[in-house]
XYZ file of C-alpha atoms in Angstrom:
167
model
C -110.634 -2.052 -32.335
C -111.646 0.908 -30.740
C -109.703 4.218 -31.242
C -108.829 6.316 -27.797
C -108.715 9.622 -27.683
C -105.474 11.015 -27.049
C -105.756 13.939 -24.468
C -102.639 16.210 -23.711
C -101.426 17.241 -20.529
C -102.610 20.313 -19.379
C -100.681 21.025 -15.852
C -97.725 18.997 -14.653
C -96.617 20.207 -10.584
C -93.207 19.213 -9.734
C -91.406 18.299 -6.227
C -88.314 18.891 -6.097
C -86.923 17.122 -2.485
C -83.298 16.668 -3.132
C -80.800 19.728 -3.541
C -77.610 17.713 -5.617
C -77.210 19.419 -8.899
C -78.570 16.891 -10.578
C -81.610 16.558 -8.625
C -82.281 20.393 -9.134
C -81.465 20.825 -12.766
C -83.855 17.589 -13.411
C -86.892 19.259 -12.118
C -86.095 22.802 -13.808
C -85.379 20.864 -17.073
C -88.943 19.653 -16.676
C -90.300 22.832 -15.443
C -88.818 24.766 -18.233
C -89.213 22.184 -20.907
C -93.125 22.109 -20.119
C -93.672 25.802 -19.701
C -92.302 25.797 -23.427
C -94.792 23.335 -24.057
C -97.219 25.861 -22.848
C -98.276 23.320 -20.097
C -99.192 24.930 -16.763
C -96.551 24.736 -14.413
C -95.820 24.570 -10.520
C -93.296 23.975 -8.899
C -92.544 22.680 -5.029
C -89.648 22.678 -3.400
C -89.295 21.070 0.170
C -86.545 19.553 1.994
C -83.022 19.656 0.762
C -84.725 20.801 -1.976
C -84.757 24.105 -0.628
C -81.323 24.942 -1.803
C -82.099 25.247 -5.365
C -84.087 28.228 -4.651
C -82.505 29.270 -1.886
C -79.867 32.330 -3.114
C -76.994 31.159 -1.012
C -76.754 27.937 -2.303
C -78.602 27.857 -5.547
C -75.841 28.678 -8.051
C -73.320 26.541 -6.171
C -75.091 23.084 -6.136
C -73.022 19.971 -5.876
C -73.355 16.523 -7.264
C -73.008 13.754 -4.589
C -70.245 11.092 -5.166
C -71.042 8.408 -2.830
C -74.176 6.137 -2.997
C -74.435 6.558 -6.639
C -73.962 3.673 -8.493
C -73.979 5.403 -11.713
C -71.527 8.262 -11.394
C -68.979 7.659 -13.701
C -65.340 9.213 -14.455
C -64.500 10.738 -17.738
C -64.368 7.734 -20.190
C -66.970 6.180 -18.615
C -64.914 4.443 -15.599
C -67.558 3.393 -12.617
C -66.268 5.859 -9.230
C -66.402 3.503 -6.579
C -67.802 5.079 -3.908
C -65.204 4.772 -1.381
C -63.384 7.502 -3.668
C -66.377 9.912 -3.611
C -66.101 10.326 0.111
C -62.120 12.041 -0.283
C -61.736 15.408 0.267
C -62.309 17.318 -3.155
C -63.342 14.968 -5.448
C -67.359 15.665 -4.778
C -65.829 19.180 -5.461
C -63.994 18.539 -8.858
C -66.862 16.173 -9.603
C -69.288 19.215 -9.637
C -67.162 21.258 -11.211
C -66.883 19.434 -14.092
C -70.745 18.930 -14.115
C -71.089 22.341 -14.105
C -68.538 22.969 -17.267
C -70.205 20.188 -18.892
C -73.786 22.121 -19.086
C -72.021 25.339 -19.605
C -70.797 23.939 -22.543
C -74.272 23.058 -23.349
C -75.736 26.368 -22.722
C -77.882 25.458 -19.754
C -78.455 28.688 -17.509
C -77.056 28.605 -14.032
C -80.583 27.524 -11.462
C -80.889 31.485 -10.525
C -81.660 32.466 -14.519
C -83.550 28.652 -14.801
C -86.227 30.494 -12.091
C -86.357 33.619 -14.063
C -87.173 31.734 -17.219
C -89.537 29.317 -15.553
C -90.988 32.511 -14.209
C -91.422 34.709 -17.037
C -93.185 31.574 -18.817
C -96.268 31.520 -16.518
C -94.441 29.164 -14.471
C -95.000 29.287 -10.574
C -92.253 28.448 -8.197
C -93.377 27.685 -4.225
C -91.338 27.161 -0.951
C -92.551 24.167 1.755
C -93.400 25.911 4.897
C -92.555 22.604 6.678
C -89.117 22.361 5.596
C -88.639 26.019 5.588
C -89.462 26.664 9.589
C -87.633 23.010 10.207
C -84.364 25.280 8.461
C -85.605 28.140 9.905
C -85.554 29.957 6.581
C -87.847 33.114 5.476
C -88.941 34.130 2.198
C -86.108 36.527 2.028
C -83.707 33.760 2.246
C -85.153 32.339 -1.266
C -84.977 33.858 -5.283
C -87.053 36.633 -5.806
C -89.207 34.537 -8.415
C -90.418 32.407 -5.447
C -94.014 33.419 -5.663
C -94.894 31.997 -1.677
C -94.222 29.417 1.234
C -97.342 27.278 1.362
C -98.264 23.694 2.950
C -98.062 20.190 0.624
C -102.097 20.884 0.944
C -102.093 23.854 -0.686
C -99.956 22.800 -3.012
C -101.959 19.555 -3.847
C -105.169 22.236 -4.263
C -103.277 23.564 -7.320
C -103.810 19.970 -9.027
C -107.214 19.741 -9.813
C -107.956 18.868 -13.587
C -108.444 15.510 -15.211
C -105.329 16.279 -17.241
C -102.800 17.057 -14.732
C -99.412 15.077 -13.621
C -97.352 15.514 -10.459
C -94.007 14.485 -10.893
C -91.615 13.621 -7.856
C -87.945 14.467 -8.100
């Protein structure tokens, strides 16, 4: 039997298209966990993505109630989705998401950026989806290092030991 070589990553570049909290703390989890790994990082967020760099919205993410077969209730009760779509439960919903990671220590998105940031990590706007939202680079956190095209970003992914990962 032959033995492989086992080669470890070297770059992972993350897209991050979806702005629920969940959707946004996945791909910083990721981010974070693999600039900790010492893995080069990039990050690319386009669409609804947007608003977990965007400073209006970034820190006040929601969770979406309806079409998600697995959100559950405390104790682990399925919530049909006819209940996520009443007024305030996609809002109690997210708040108790939120409590839930404070309890766990996880940084609000803002200070997820920062530490992403001060890792090596690079953080990058779609200039697509930001002139579709009509959005500038003053709209977004400071640690956004530039607005480029899904080209340029797929430039940054050269390497025979690099992942792009799709959130």
């Amino acid at each position: 039997m032959e033995k492989q070589e086992k080669k470890p990553l070297e770059k992972v570049l993350i897209i991050c298209a979806k702005g629920s909290l969940e959707d946004v703390y996945a791909s910083l989890v990721m981010a974070n966990g693999a600039v900790m790994e010492g893995i080069e990082t990039k990050m690319f967020f386009t669409f609804f993505g947007l608003d977990g760099i965007t400073k209006k919205y970034m820190d006040k993410l929601y969770t979406g109630t309806t079409g998600n077969p697995a959100m559950r209730m405390p104790g682990g009760l399925k919530l049909p989705t006819m209940l996520g779509g009443l007024p305030g439960v996609e809002a109690g919903v997210s708040s108790m998401m939120r409590k839930q990671m404070d309890a766990l220590d996880m940084p609000p998105p803002s200070e997820f950026l920062e530490m992403i940031a001060a890792g090596g990590g690079e953080i990058f706007a779609c200039k697509l989806a930001v002139e579709m939202f009509k959005l500038t680079k003053e709209d977004f956190h400071e640690e956004v290092k530039d607005i480029i095209t899904i080209g340029q970003f797929y430039e940054m992914a050269d390497g025979d030991r690099t992942q792009i990962i799709f959130t």
